Coordinates of C-alpha atoms and ligand atoms in Angstrom, one line a residue:
Chain A
X1 CA 106.9 62.2 91.6
X2 CA 109.4 64.8 92.9
X3 CA 107.5 67.8 94.3
X4 CA 108.0 71.2 92.7
X5 CA 108.6 72.8 96.1
X6 CA 109.7 71.1 99.3
X7 CA 109.8 73.1 102.5
X8 CA 111.6 71.4 105.4
X9 CA 111.7 72.6 109.0
X10 CA 111.6 76.2 107.9
X11 CA 112.0 78.8 110.6
X12 CA 112.4 82.6 110.2
X13 CA 113.3 85.0 112.9
X14 CA 113.1 88.7 112.0
X15 CA 116.1 91.0 112.9
X16 CA 114.1 92.3 115.8
X17 CA 114.0 88.8 117.2
X18 CA 110.4 88.0 116.4
X19 CA 109.9 84.3 115.3
X20 CA 107.4 84.6 112.4
X21 CA 107.8 81.0 111.2
X22 CA 108.5 77.9 113.3
X23 CA 109.5 74.6 111.9
X24 CA 107.2 74.6 108.9
X25 CA 107.3 71.7 106.5
X26 CA 105.2 70.9 103.5
X27 CA 105.4 69.9 99.8
X28 CA 103.8 71.4 96.8
X29 CA 103.3 69.4 93.6
X30 CA 103.1 70.7 90.1
X31 CA 99.7 71.9 89.1
X32 CA 98.4 72.3 92.7
X33 CA 96.4 75.3 93.8
X34 CA 97.5 75.5 97.4
X35 CA 95.8 78.0 99.7
X36 CA 97.4 79.2 102.9
X37 CA 95.0 80.3 105.6
X38 CA 95.5 81.7 109.2
X39 CA 94.8 84.7 111.4
X40 CA 96.3 88.0 110.7
X41 CA 99.9 87.9 111.9
X42 CA 100.1 84.1 111.7
X43 CA 103.0 84.4 109.2
X44 CA 101.4 83.8 105.8
X45 CA 103.0 86.8 104.0
X46 CA 106.3 85.9 105.7
X47 CA 106.1 82.4 104.3
X48 CA 105.4 83.7 100.7
X49 CA 108.3 86.0 100.8
X50 CA 110.6 83.3 102.1
X51 CA 109.6 81.0 99.2
X52 CA 110.8 83.4 96.5
X53 CA 113.6 84.4 98.8
X54 CA 112.7 88.1 99.3
X55 CA 113.5 86.9 102.9
X56 CA 116.2 84.5 103.9
X57 CA 115.2 81.7 106.3
X58 CA 117.0 81.3 109.6
X59 CA 116.7 77.5 109.7
X60 CA 115.5 74.7 107.5
X61 CA 115.6 74.2 103.7
X62 CA 113.7 75.2 100.7
X63 CA 114.1 73.0 97.6
X64 CA 112.6 74.2 94.4
X65 CA 112.6 72.0 91.3
X66 CA 115.2 69.8 92.9
X67 CA 117.6 72.7 93.7
X68 CA 118.4 73.9 97.2
X69 CA 117.6 77.6 97.2
X70 CA 117.7 78.3 100.9
X71 CA 120.7 80.5 100.9
X72 CA 121.5 81.3 97.3
X73 CA 122.6 84.8 96.3
X74 CA 123.3 86.9 93.3
X75 CA 122.6 85.5 89.8
X76 CA 121.2 82.2 91.0
X77 CA 118.8 84.0 93.4
X78 CA 117.6 86.3 90.6
X79 CA 117.0 83.2 88.4
X80 CA 115.0 81.6 91.2
X81 CA 112.9 84.7 91.6
X82 CA 112.4 85.0 87.9
X83 CA 110.6 81.6 87.7
X84 CA 108.2 82.5 90.4
X85 CA 105.5 85.2 89.8
X86 CA 104.2 87.2 92.7
X87 CA 100.9 89.0 93.2
X88 CA 100.2 91.4 96.1
X89 CA 97.2 92.7 97.9
X90 CA 97.9 96.2 96.8
X91 CA 98.9 95.3 93.2
X92 CA 102.2 97.1 93.5
X93 CA 102.2 98.4 89.9
X94 CA 104.3 101.3 88.8
X95 CA 101.5 103.7 89.0
X96 CA 102.8 106.4 86.6
X97 CA 103.7 103.9 83.8
X98 CA 101.5 102.4 81.2
X99 CA 99.8 99.1 81.7
X100 CA 101.9 97.6 78.9
X101 CA 105.1 98.8 80.4
X102 CA 104.1 97.3 83.7
X103 CA 103.6 93.9 82.1
X104 CA 106.9 94.2 80.2
X105 CA 108.7 94.6 83.6
X106 CA 108.0 91.0 84.2
X107 CA 110.7 90.3 81.6
X108 CA 113.4 92.4 83.3
X109 CA 115.4 89.4 84.4
X110 CA 116.0 88.3 80.8
X111 CA 117.5 91.7 79.8
X112 CA 120.7 93.6 80.4
X113 CA 120.3 96.6 82.8
X114 CA 121.3 99.0 80.1
X115 CA 118.9 97.6 77.4
X116 CA 116.0 97.6 79.8
X117 CA 116.7 101.1 81.2
X118 CA 116.8 102.6 77.7
X119 CA 113.4 101.0 77.1
X120 CA 114.6 98.7 74.3
X121 CA 112.1 95.9 74.7
X122 CA 111.9 93.8 71.6
X123 CA 108.7 93.5 69.5
X124 CA 108.4 89.9 70.5
X125 CA 108.3 91.0 74.1
X126 CA 105.7 93.6 73.3
X127 CA 103.6 90.9 71.4
X128 CA 103.9 88.6 74.4
X129 CA 102.9 91.3 76.8
X130 CA 99.8 92.1 74.8
X131 CA 99.0 88.4 74.6
X132 CA 99.3 88.2 78.4
X133 CA 97.0 91.2 78.8
X134 CA 94.6 89.5 76.5
X135 CA 94.6 86.4 78.8
X136 CA 93.4 88.6 81.7
X137 CA 91.0 90.4 79.3
X138 CA 92.3 93.9 79.3
X139 CA 94.4 94.2 76.2
X140 CA 92.4 97.3 75.3
X141 CA 93.9 99.1 78.3
X142 CA 97.5 98.6 77.3
X143 CA 98.3 102.3 76.7
X144 CA 96.6 103.6 79.8
X145 CA 98.4 104.7 82.9
X146 CA 98.3 101.9 85.5
X147 CA 96.7 104.1 88.1
X148 CA 93.8 104.9 85.8
X149 CA 92.5 101.4 86.2
X150 CA 90.2 100.0 88.8
X151 CA 91.5 97.7 91.6
X152 CA 90.3 94.5 89.9
X153 CA 91.9 95.6 86.6
X154 CA 95.1 96.5 88.3
X155 CA 95.3 93.1 89.9
X156 CA 94.8 91.6 86.4
X157 CA 97.7 93.6 85.1
X158 CA 99.7 92.2 88.0
X159 CA 98.7 88.7 86.9
X160 CA 99.8 89.5 83.4
X161 CA 103.2 90.8 84.7
X162 CA 103.6 87.6 86.6
X163 CA 102.7 85.6 83.4
X164 CA 105.4 87.6 81.5
X165 CA 108.0 85.8 83.7
X166 CA 106.8 82.5 82.2
X167 CA 106.7 81.2 85.8
X168 CA 106.4 77.7 86.9
X169 CA 104.8 78.9 90.1
X170 CA 102.8 82.0 91.2
X171 CA 102.6 83.3 94.8
X172 CA 99.6 85.4 95.5
X173 CA 99.5 87.2 98.8
X174 CA 95.9 88.0 99.6
X175 CA 95.2 88.9 96.0
X176 CA 91.6 89.9 96.6
X177 CA 91.7 91.4 100.0
X178 CA 91.1 94.9 98.8
X179 CA 88.5 94.0 96.2
X180 CA 84.7 93.7 96.3
X181 CA 83.2 90.2 96.2
X182 CA 82.3 90.1 92.5
X183 CA 85.7 91.4 91.5
X184 CA 87.3 89.0 93.9
X185 CA 85.8 86.1 92.0
X186 CA 86.8 87.5 88.7
X187 CA 90.5 87.8 89.8
X188 CA 90.4 84.4 91.4
X189 CA 89.0 82.9 88.2
X190 CA 92.0 84.3 86.3
X191 CA 94.3 82.7 88.8
X192 CA 92.4 79.4 88.4
X193 CA 92.7 79.7 84.6
X194 CA 96.5 80.1 84.6
X195 CA 96.6 77.3 87.1
X196 CA 94.5 74.9 85.0
X197 CA 95.2 76.0 81.4
X198 CA 98.8 77.2 81.7
X199 CA 99.8 74.6 84.2
X200 CA 101.2 77.2 86.6
X201 CA 101.3 76.0 90.2
X202 CA 99.7 78.5 92.5
X203 CA 100.2 79.3 96.2
X204 CA 97.7 81.8 97.5
X205 CA 96.9 83.4 100.9
X206 CA 93.2 83.9 101.4
X207 CA 91.0 85.2 104.2
X208 CA 87.6 83.9 103.2
X209 CA 86.8 80.2 103.6
X210 CA 84.2 80.3 100.9
X211 CA 86.9 81.3 98.4
X212 CA 89.1 78.7 99.8
X213 CA 86.5 76.0 99.3
X214 CA 85.8 77.2 95.8
X215 CA 89.4 77.4 94.5
X216 CA 91.8 75.4 96.6
X217 CA 93.0 72.0 95.7
X218 CA 94.7 71.7 99.0
X219 CA 94.9 73.9 102.1
X220 CA 97.5 74.6 104.8
X221 CA 96.9 76.6 107.9
X222 CA 99.3 78.6 110.0
X223 CA 98.9 79.7 113.6
X224 CA 101.5 81.7 115.4
X225 CA 104.1 80.8 112.7
X226 CA 103.4 77.0 113.0
X227 CA 101.7 74.8 110.4
X228 CA 98.7 73.3 112.2
X229 CA 96.6 72.0 109.4
X230 CA 97.2 70.4 106.0
X231 CA 94.5 68.8 103.9
X232 CA 91.6 69.1 101.4
X233 CA 89.4 72.2 101.7
X234 CA 86.4 70.0 102.6
X235 CA 88.3 68.7 105.6
X236 CA 88.1 72.1 107.3
X237 CA 85.4 71.2 109.8
X238 CA 83.9 73.7 112.3
X239 CA 86.2 72.3 114.9
X240 CA 89.3 73.0 112.7
X241 CA 87.9 76.4 111.9
X242 CA 87.8 77.2 115.7
X243 CA 91.3 75.8 116.1
X244 CA 92.6 77.9 113.3
X245 CA 90.8 81.2 113.9
X246 CA 90.0 81.0 117.6
X247 CA 86.8 80.1 119.5
X248 CA 85.3 83.5 119.1
X249 CA 85.4 83.5 115.3
X250 CA 82.3 83.2 113.1
X251 CA 82.6 82.3 109.5
X252 CA 81.6 85.0 107.0
X253 CA 80.7 84.1 103.5
X254 CA 81.7 85.7 100.2
X255 CA 79.8 84.5 97.2
Chain B
X1 CA 104.5 115.4 133.4
X2 CA 106.9 112.8 132.0
X3 CA 108.6 110.5 134.4
X4 CA 112.0 111.5 135.6
X5 CA 114.9 109.5 134.1
X6 CA 116.6 107.1 136.5
X7 CA 119.7 108.6 138.0
X8 CA 122.5 106.8 136.2
X9 CA 126.1 107.7 136.8
X10 CA 126.4 109.0 133.3
X11 CA 123.5 111.4 133.8
X12 CA 125.1 112.7 137.0
X13 CA 128.4 113.2 135.3
X14 CA 126.8 115.2 132.5
X15 CA 124.9 117.3 135.1
X16 CA 128.2 118.0 136.9
X17 CA 129.9 119.0 133.7
X18 CA 127.0 121.4 132.9
X19 CA 127.4 122.9 136.4
X20 CA 131.1 123.4 135.7
X21 CA 130.4 125.1 132.4
X22 CA 127.7 127.3 134.0
X23 CA 130.2 128.5 136.7
X24 CA 132.9 129.1 134.0
X25 CA 130.6 130.9 131.7
X26 CA 129.1 133.2 134.4
X27 CA 132.5 134.3 135.8
X28 CA 133.9 134.7 132.3
X29 CA 131.1 136.9 131.2
X30 CA 131.3 139.0 134.3
X31 CA 135.0 139.3 134.3
X32 CA 135.7 139.8 130.6
X33 CA 132.7 141.7 129.4
X34 CA 130.5 143.2 132.2
X35 CA 133.2 144.6 134.6
X36 CA 135.6 146.0 132.0
X37 CA 132.9 147.5 129.7
X38 CA 130.2 148.6 132.2
X39 CA 132.4 149.7 135.1
X40 CA 135.8 150.7 133.7
X41 CA 134.6 151.3 130.1
X42 CA 137.9 149.8 128.6
X43 CA 138.8 146.8 126.6
X44 CA 139.5 143.8 128.9
X45 CA 143.1 143.5 130.1
X46 CA 145.1 140.5 128.7
X47 CA 144.6 137.2 130.5
X48 CA 146.6 136.8 133.7
X49 CA 147.2 133.8 136.0
X50 CA 144.9 135.4 138.5
X51 CA 142.0 135.5 136.0
X52 CA 142.4 131.8 135.3
X53 CA 142.3 131.1 139.0
X54 CA 139.1 133.1 139.4
X55 CA 137.5 131.3 136.4
X56 CA 138.5 127.8 137.7
X57 CA 137.5 128.8 141.2
X58 CA 134.0 129.9 140.3
X59 CA 133.4 126.9 138.1
X60 CA 134.4 124.6 141.0
X61 CA 132.3 126.6 143.4
X62 CA 129.1 126.1 141.4
X63 CA 130.0 122.4 141.0
X64 CA 130.7 121.8 144.6
X65 CA 127.7 123.8 145.8
X66 CA 125.6 121.8 143.5
X67 CA 127.0 118.5 144.7
X68 CA 126.6 119.4 148.3
X69 CA 123.1 120.9 148.3
X70 CA 121.6 119.5 145.1
X71 CA 121.1 123.0 143.9
X72 CA 122.4 122.4 140.4
X73 CA 121.3 123.8 137.1
X74 CA 122.9 120.8 135.5
X75 CA 120.6 118.4 137.3
X76 CA 117.7 120.6 136.3
X77 CA 118.7 120.5 132.7
X78 CA 119.1 116.7 132.7
X79 CA 115.6 116.5 134.3
X80 CA 117.1 114.8 137.5
X81 CA 115.4 115.5 140.8
X82 CA 116.3 118.9 142.3
X83 CA 115.1 118.8 146.0
X84 CA 112.6 121.5 146.9
X85 CA 113.4 124.5 149.1
X86 CA 116.8 126.0 149.2
X87 CA 118.2 123.8 146.4
X88 CA 115.5 124.6 143.9
X89 CA 115.6 128.3 144.7
X90 CA 119.4 128.4 144.3
X91 CA 119.2 126.5 141.0
X92 CA 116.5 128.9 139.7
X93 CA 118.6 131.9 140.7
X94 CA 121.6 130.5 138.8
X95 CA 119.4 130.1 135.8
X96 CA 118.2 133.7 136.0
X97 CA 121.7 134.9 136.3
X98 CA 122.6 133.1 133.2
X99 CA 119.8 134.7 131.3
X100 CA 120.4 138.2 132.6
X101 CA 124.2 138.2 132.1
X102 CA 123.8 136.8 128.6
X103 CA 121.3 139.5 127.6
X104 CA 123.5 142.3 129.0
X105 CA 126.7 140.9 127.5
X106 CA 124.8 140.4 124.2
X107 CA 123.8 144.1 124.2
X108 CA 127.3 145.2 124.8
X109 CA 128.9 142.8 122.3
X110 CA 126.6 143.7 119.4
X111 CA 127.3 147.3 120.0
X112 CA 123.6 148.2 120.4
X113 CA 123.2 151.9 120.1
X114 CA 119.6 153.2 120.0
X115 CA 120.9 156.7 120.1
X116 CA 122.6 156.2 116.7
X117 CA 119.4 154.8 115.3
X118 CA 117.3 157.8 116.2
X119 CA 119.8 160.7 116.4
X120 CA 119.5 163.8 114.2
X121 CA 122.5 162.8 112.1
X122 CA 121.4 159.2 111.9
X123 CA 117.9 160.1 110.6
X124 CA 119.4 162.5 108.1
X125 CA 121.6 159.7 106.7
X126 CA 118.6 157.4 106.5
X127 CA 116.6 160.1 104.6
X128 CA 119.5 160.6 102.2
X129 CA 119.9 156.9 101.4
X130 CA 116.2 156.1 101.1
X131 CA 115.6 159.1 98.8
X132 CA 118.5 158.0 96.6
X133 CA 117.2 154.4 96.6
X134 CA 113.7 155.6 95.7
X135 CA 115.0 157.8 92.9
X136 CA 116.9 155.1 91.0
X137 CA 119.3 156.0 88.2
X138 CA 118.0 154.0 85.3
X139 CA 121.0 154.9 83.0
X140 CA 122.6 151.7 84.2
X141 CA 119.5 149.6 83.4
X142 CA 121.1 147.9 80.4
X143 CA 124.3 146.9 82.3
X144 CA 122.3 145.8 85.3
X145 CA 120.0 143.6 83.3
X146 CA 123.0 142.0 81.6
X147 CA 124.6 141.4 85.0
X148 CA 121.3 140.0 86.3
X149 CA 121.2 137.6 83.3
X150 CA 124.7 136.5 84.2
X151 CA 123.5 135.8 87.7
X152 CA 120.5 133.8 86.5
X153 CA 122.7 131.8 84.1
X154 CA 125.3 131.2 86.9
X155 CA 122.5 129.8 89.1
X156 CA 121.2 127.8 86.2
X157 CA 124.6 126.3 85.3
X158 CA 125.3 125.5 89.0
X159 CA 122.0 123.7 89.3
X160 CA 122.4 121.9 86.0
X161 CA 125.9 120.7 86.8
X162 CA 124.9 119.6 90.3
X163 CA 121.8 117.6 89.4
X164 CA 123.5 114.5 87.9
X165 CA 125.9 114.3 90.8
X166 CA 123.1 114.6 93.3
X167 CA 120.9 112.2 91.4
X168 CA 123.6 109.5 91.6
X169 CA 124.7 110.2 95.1
X170 CA 121.1 110.3 96.5
X171 CA 120.6 106.6 95.9
X172 CA 123.7 105.9 97.9
X173 CA 122.6 108.2 100.7
X174 CA 119.0 106.8 101.1
X175 CA 118.8 104.7 104.2
X176 CA 116.1 102.3 102.8
X177 CA 118.3 101.3 99.9
X178 CA 121.6 101.2 101.8
X179 CA 120.8 99.1 104.9
X180 CA 121.1 95.5 103.6
X181 CA 124.9 95.0 103.9
X182 CA 127.5 96.4 106.2
X183 CA 129.4 98.0 103.3
X184 CA 126.4 99.8 102.1
X185 CA 125.6 101.0 105.6
X186 CA 129.1 102.4 106.0
X187 CA 128.9 104.2 102.6
X188 CA 125.5 105.7 103.7
X189 CA 127.0 107.1 106.9
X190 CA 130.1 108.5 105.1
X191 CA 128.0 110.1 102.4
X192 CA 125.5 111.6 104.9
X193 CA 128.4 113.0 106.9
X194 CA 130.0 114.5 103.8
X195 CA 126.8 116.1 102.5
X196 CA 125.8 117.4 105.9
X197 CA 129.3 118.8 106.4
X198 CA 129.5 120.6 103.1
X199 CA 125.9 121.9 103.5
X200 CA 126.8 123.5 106.8
X201 CA 129.4 125.6 105.1
X202 CA 127.7 128.6 103.6
X203 CA 128.1 129.1 99.9
X204 CA 129.6 132.5 100.6
X205 CA 132.5 130.8 102.3
X206 CA 132.8 128.3 99.5
X207 CA 133.0 131.3 97.1
X208 CA 135.9 132.7 99.1
X209 CA 137.7 129.3 98.9
X210 CA 137.1 129.0 95.2
X211 CA 138.0 132.6 94.4
X212 CA 141.5 131.8 95.8
X213 CA 141.5 128.5 93.8
X214 CA 140.3 129.6 90.3
X215 CA 140.5 133.4 90.7
X216 CA 137.8 135.9 91.5
X217 CA 134.8 135.9 89.1
X218 CA 131.6 134.1 88.0
X219 CA 133.4 130.7 87.8
X220 CA 134.4 130.8 91.4
X221 CA 130.8 131.8 92.3
X222 CA 129.4 129.0 90.2
X223 CA 131.7 126.4 91.8
X224 CA 130.6 127.5 95.2
X225 CA 127.0 127.1 94.3
X226 CA 127.7 123.7 92.7
X227 CA 129.1 122.3 95.9
X228 CA 126.3 123.7 98.0
X229 CA 123.7 122.5 95.5
X230 CA 125.1 119.0 95.3
X231 CA 124.9 118.7 99.1
X232 CA 121.5 120.2 99.4
X233 CA 119.8 118.3 96.5
X234 CA 121.4 115.0 97.5
X235 CA 119.9 115.3 100.9
X236 CA 116.5 116.3 99.6
X237 CA 116.5 113.6 96.9
X238 CA 117.6 111.0 99.4
X239 CA 114.8 111.9 101.8
X240 CA 112.3 111.6 98.9
X241 CA 113.8 108.1 98.1
X242 CA 113.4 107.1 101.7
X243 CA 109.7 108.0 101.5
X244 CA 108.8 105.9 98.5
X245 CA 106.2 103.1 98.6
X246 CA 108.0 99.8 99.3
X247 CA 105.4 97.7 97.4
X248 CA 106.7 98.4 93.9
X249 CA 110.2 97.7 95.0
X250 CA 109.2 94.4 96.3
X251 CA 107.2 93.6 93.1
X252 CA 110.1 94.4 90.8
X253 CA 112.6 92.5 93.0
X254 CA 110.3 89.5 92.9
X255 CA 110.5 89.4 89.0
X256 CA 114.2 88.6 89.4
X257 CA 115.4 92.0 88.2
X258 CA 118.9 93.2 89.1
X259 CA 119.4 95.9 91.8
X260 CA 120.0 98.6 89.2
X261 CA 116.8 97.6 87.4
X262 CA 114.8 97.5 90.7
X263 CA 115.9 101.1 91.5
X264 CA 115.3 102.4 88.0
X265 CA 111.9 100.8 87.5
X266 CA 110.4 101.0 91.0
X267 CA 112.1 103.9 92.9
X268 CA 112.9 106.4 90.1
X269 CA 109.3 106.6 88.8
X270 CA 108.1 107.4 92.2
X271 CA 110.7 110.2 92.5
X272 CA 110.9 112.1 89.2
X273 CA 108.2 114.6 89.9
X274 CA 109.4 115.5 93.4
X275 CA 113.0 115.6 92.1
X276 CA 112.0 118.1 89.4
X277 CA 110.1 120.2 91.9
X278 CA 113.1 120.3 94.3
X279 CA 115.4 121.1 91.4
X280 CA 113.4 124.1 90.2
X281 CA 113.1 125.4 93.7
X282 CA 116.9 125.0 94.1
X283 CA 117.5 127.1 91.0
X284 CA 115.2 129.7 92.4
X285 CA 117.2 129.7 95.7
X286 CA 120.5 129.7 93.7
X287 CA 119.5 132.9 91.9
X288 CA 119.3 134.6 95.3
X289 CA 122.5 132.9 96.6
X290 CA 124.3 133.9 93.4
X291 CA 123.4 137.5 94.1
X292 CA 124.9 137.4 97.5
X293 CA 128.0 135.5 96.2
X294 CA 128.5 138.3 93.7
X295 CA 129.1 140.6 96.7
X296 CA 132.4 138.8 97.4
X297 CA 133.5 138.9 93.8
X298 CA 131.4 136.0 92.4
X299 CA 130.4 138.0 89.4
X300 CA 126.9 139.0 88.2
X301 CA 124.5 141.5 89.7
X302 CA 125.9 141.2 93.2
X303 CA 129.3 142.3 92.0
X304 CA 127.8 145.3 90.3
X305 CA 125.9 146.2 93.4
X306 CA 129.0 146.1 95.6
X307 CA 130.9 148.3 93.1
X308 CA 128.3 151.1 93.1
X309 CA 128.0 150.8 96.9
X310 CA 131.7 151.3 97.2
X311 CA 131.5 154.4 95.1
X312 CA 128.5 155.6 97.2
X313 CA 126.4 156.1 94.1
X314 CA 123.1 155.4 95.9
X315 CA 120.8 156.1 93.0
X316 CA 122.5 153.4 90.9
X317 CA 122.4 151.1 93.9
X318 CA 118.7 151.8 94.2
X319 CA 118.1 150.8 90.6
X320 CA 120.1 147.5 91.1
X321 CA 118.2 146.7 94.3
X322 CA 114.9 147.2 92.5
X323 CA 115.9 144.9 89.6
X324 CA 117.0 142.2 92.0
X325 CA 113.8 142.4 94.0
X326 CA 111.7 142.2 90.8
X327 CA 113.6 139.3 89.3
X328 CA 113.7 137.3 92.5
X329 CA 110.0 137.9 92.9
X330 CA 109.3 136.7 89.3
X331 CA 111.4 133.6 89.8
X332 CA 109.6 132.9 93.0
X333 CA 106.2 133.1 91.4
X334 CA 107.2 131.1 88.4
X335 CA 108.9 128.3 90.4
X336 CA 105.9 128.2 92.7
X337 CA 103.6 127.9 89.7
X338 CA 105.6 125.2 88.0
X339 CA 105.9 123.2 91.2
X340 CA 102.2 123.5 91.8
X341 CA 101.5 122.3 88.2
X342 CA 103.8 119.3 88.8
X343 CA 101.9 118.0 91.8
Ligands
LIG1 N1 109.9 93.1 109.0 C1 109.4 92.6 110.1 N2 110.1 92.7 111.3 C2 109.6 92.2 112.4 N3 108.5 91.5 112.5 C3 107.7 91.3 111.4 C4 108.2 91.9 110.2 N4 107.2 91.6 109.2 C5 106.3 90.9 109.9 N5 106.6 90.7 111.2 C6 105.8 90.0 112.2 O1 105.7 88.7 111.8 C7 104.4 88.2 112.1 C8 103.8 87.6 110.8 O2 103.6 88.6 109.8 P1 103.0 88.3 108.4 O3 102.9 89.6 107.7 O4 103.7 87.2 107.8 O5 101.5 87.9 108.8 P2 100.3 87.5 107.9 O6 99.8 86.2 108.3 O7 100.6 87.8 106.5 O8 99.2 88.6 108.4 P3 98.1 89.4 107.6 O9 97.0 88.4 107.4 O10 97.7 90.5 108.5 O11 98.7 89.8 106.3 C9 103.5 89.4 112.6 O12 103.4 89.2 113.9 C10 104.3 90.6 112.2 O13 104.2 91.5 113.2
LIG2 MG1 100.0 89.3 105.1

């Protein structure tokens, strides 16, 4: 079966000359829950931003759903981004706007600038936004200001916003790094749900191996911008752990 | 102490140029101001070839002296090494000479006259004008209030007309939104230059320009304020835009939204409150500026003030000054309150 995402020999050099990704290759198949691990600064966020082309690779190719998206621009680029939802460590909601509005912004790519800027979202769009809020269990907060919600709730709004795009894939860049352990699991379970029930492929950066073992169907590890491990979560032995995180590292658990 | 910069040729050339200018300045001040005014008490004679030679000579003297001995204020200013002993002393003396001649020349040029400030006649004049100011003539209250209202409206219209222009321009003058392509970067630089340039021209001067253009009156005053306000607000707005959190921009971009949508939905919501606050403050400033612009025929209360001043009707002037002070103070308080409430 053709993979949903194929990354081949991907390299990215930042304008200041720093090589954040070096010759990275991997495939992602439909329905996978792929977790990316690695030390801080290993290039995980850079990889995510390259996949939905917030960044442009310096070398290599990215093929998404059979189409080469490595250097697309303009309308095709926006179409590519629209089919990939993105979730961030700091939620990145529009703080002053309502929860419902924030979810509706997931549909911006389907509207003309003028129509969206004058706030003319259709009633179907509103219904759909409410349904997405319902999926993440906070439909009752729809009218509240986004910054009135707790961190975990804000991250669920971000998931609803991503769902609004009807994405085939979701990128989650350390989605639980600023949440407490219990809330972390709740957010991860929503990601798991959209992965299993809605068939959305997920790529997720995580720091805690216990979360990796619990949610990942497959794992890749980056070190200094290079891909050094690819396999099942249970294949991350103590030896691999030390290779990935360095000899000094000790595993901490989050339950 | 910070490390000295390495002695590049460029730094040495700059130091030498500074030395040249120091010599030129010193001899020019002594020749054109100090000697004629202090010693002969006359206006300086017209320039002669001899004067030019002396100027050039002393400039060269300081330069050559500096090059030979290392005693150079230029090297000092560029933080290059000035060798101890004679060189350092000489450079320091040159520095002191610069300061002393400038203070003396400044005293002469500004026509400082402490005698006039405290003389019998002077004090009598002060008493006369202050008594008149303190016994204002309230007969003109109605007219003055009308003129004040005109000034406030003028400031309001100038602000209102400028806001949409500034709003649009600010997005094109914000570095963080304009750095992705060469074309945008060029536009950013051009806009920044234009706004900085027009901001550096005082509204008073704009008022003179426009009073020639559209005729003396409130309209000229308003246009002057519009130009200045567009430039100032664009800069303030743009700086606010450069300060926004990048996260929401990234999030909205990632949904596949267009550039306009990204700015409208992620940048604008972060800016509206500060923008409002800047705008109210600008209106407040504009009321004060409109008063001053009135002095050169821009209409409103300033115009009325200059008329009564011209007629030496000091009691009326007193009333007008008091009204201006009260209104400006009230505007100040209100705008501060509103801005506080907006936070
Ligand atoms: N805009 C940029 N310009 C230059 N270098 C950058 C830029 N963004 C990131 N880097 C560098 O690239 C490397 C990888 O950064 P990246 O954010 O992808 O790491 P990460 O694995 O996500 O780390 P973390 O776990 O801390 O989020 C880092 O060394 C970082 O300093
Ligand atoms: Mg990161």
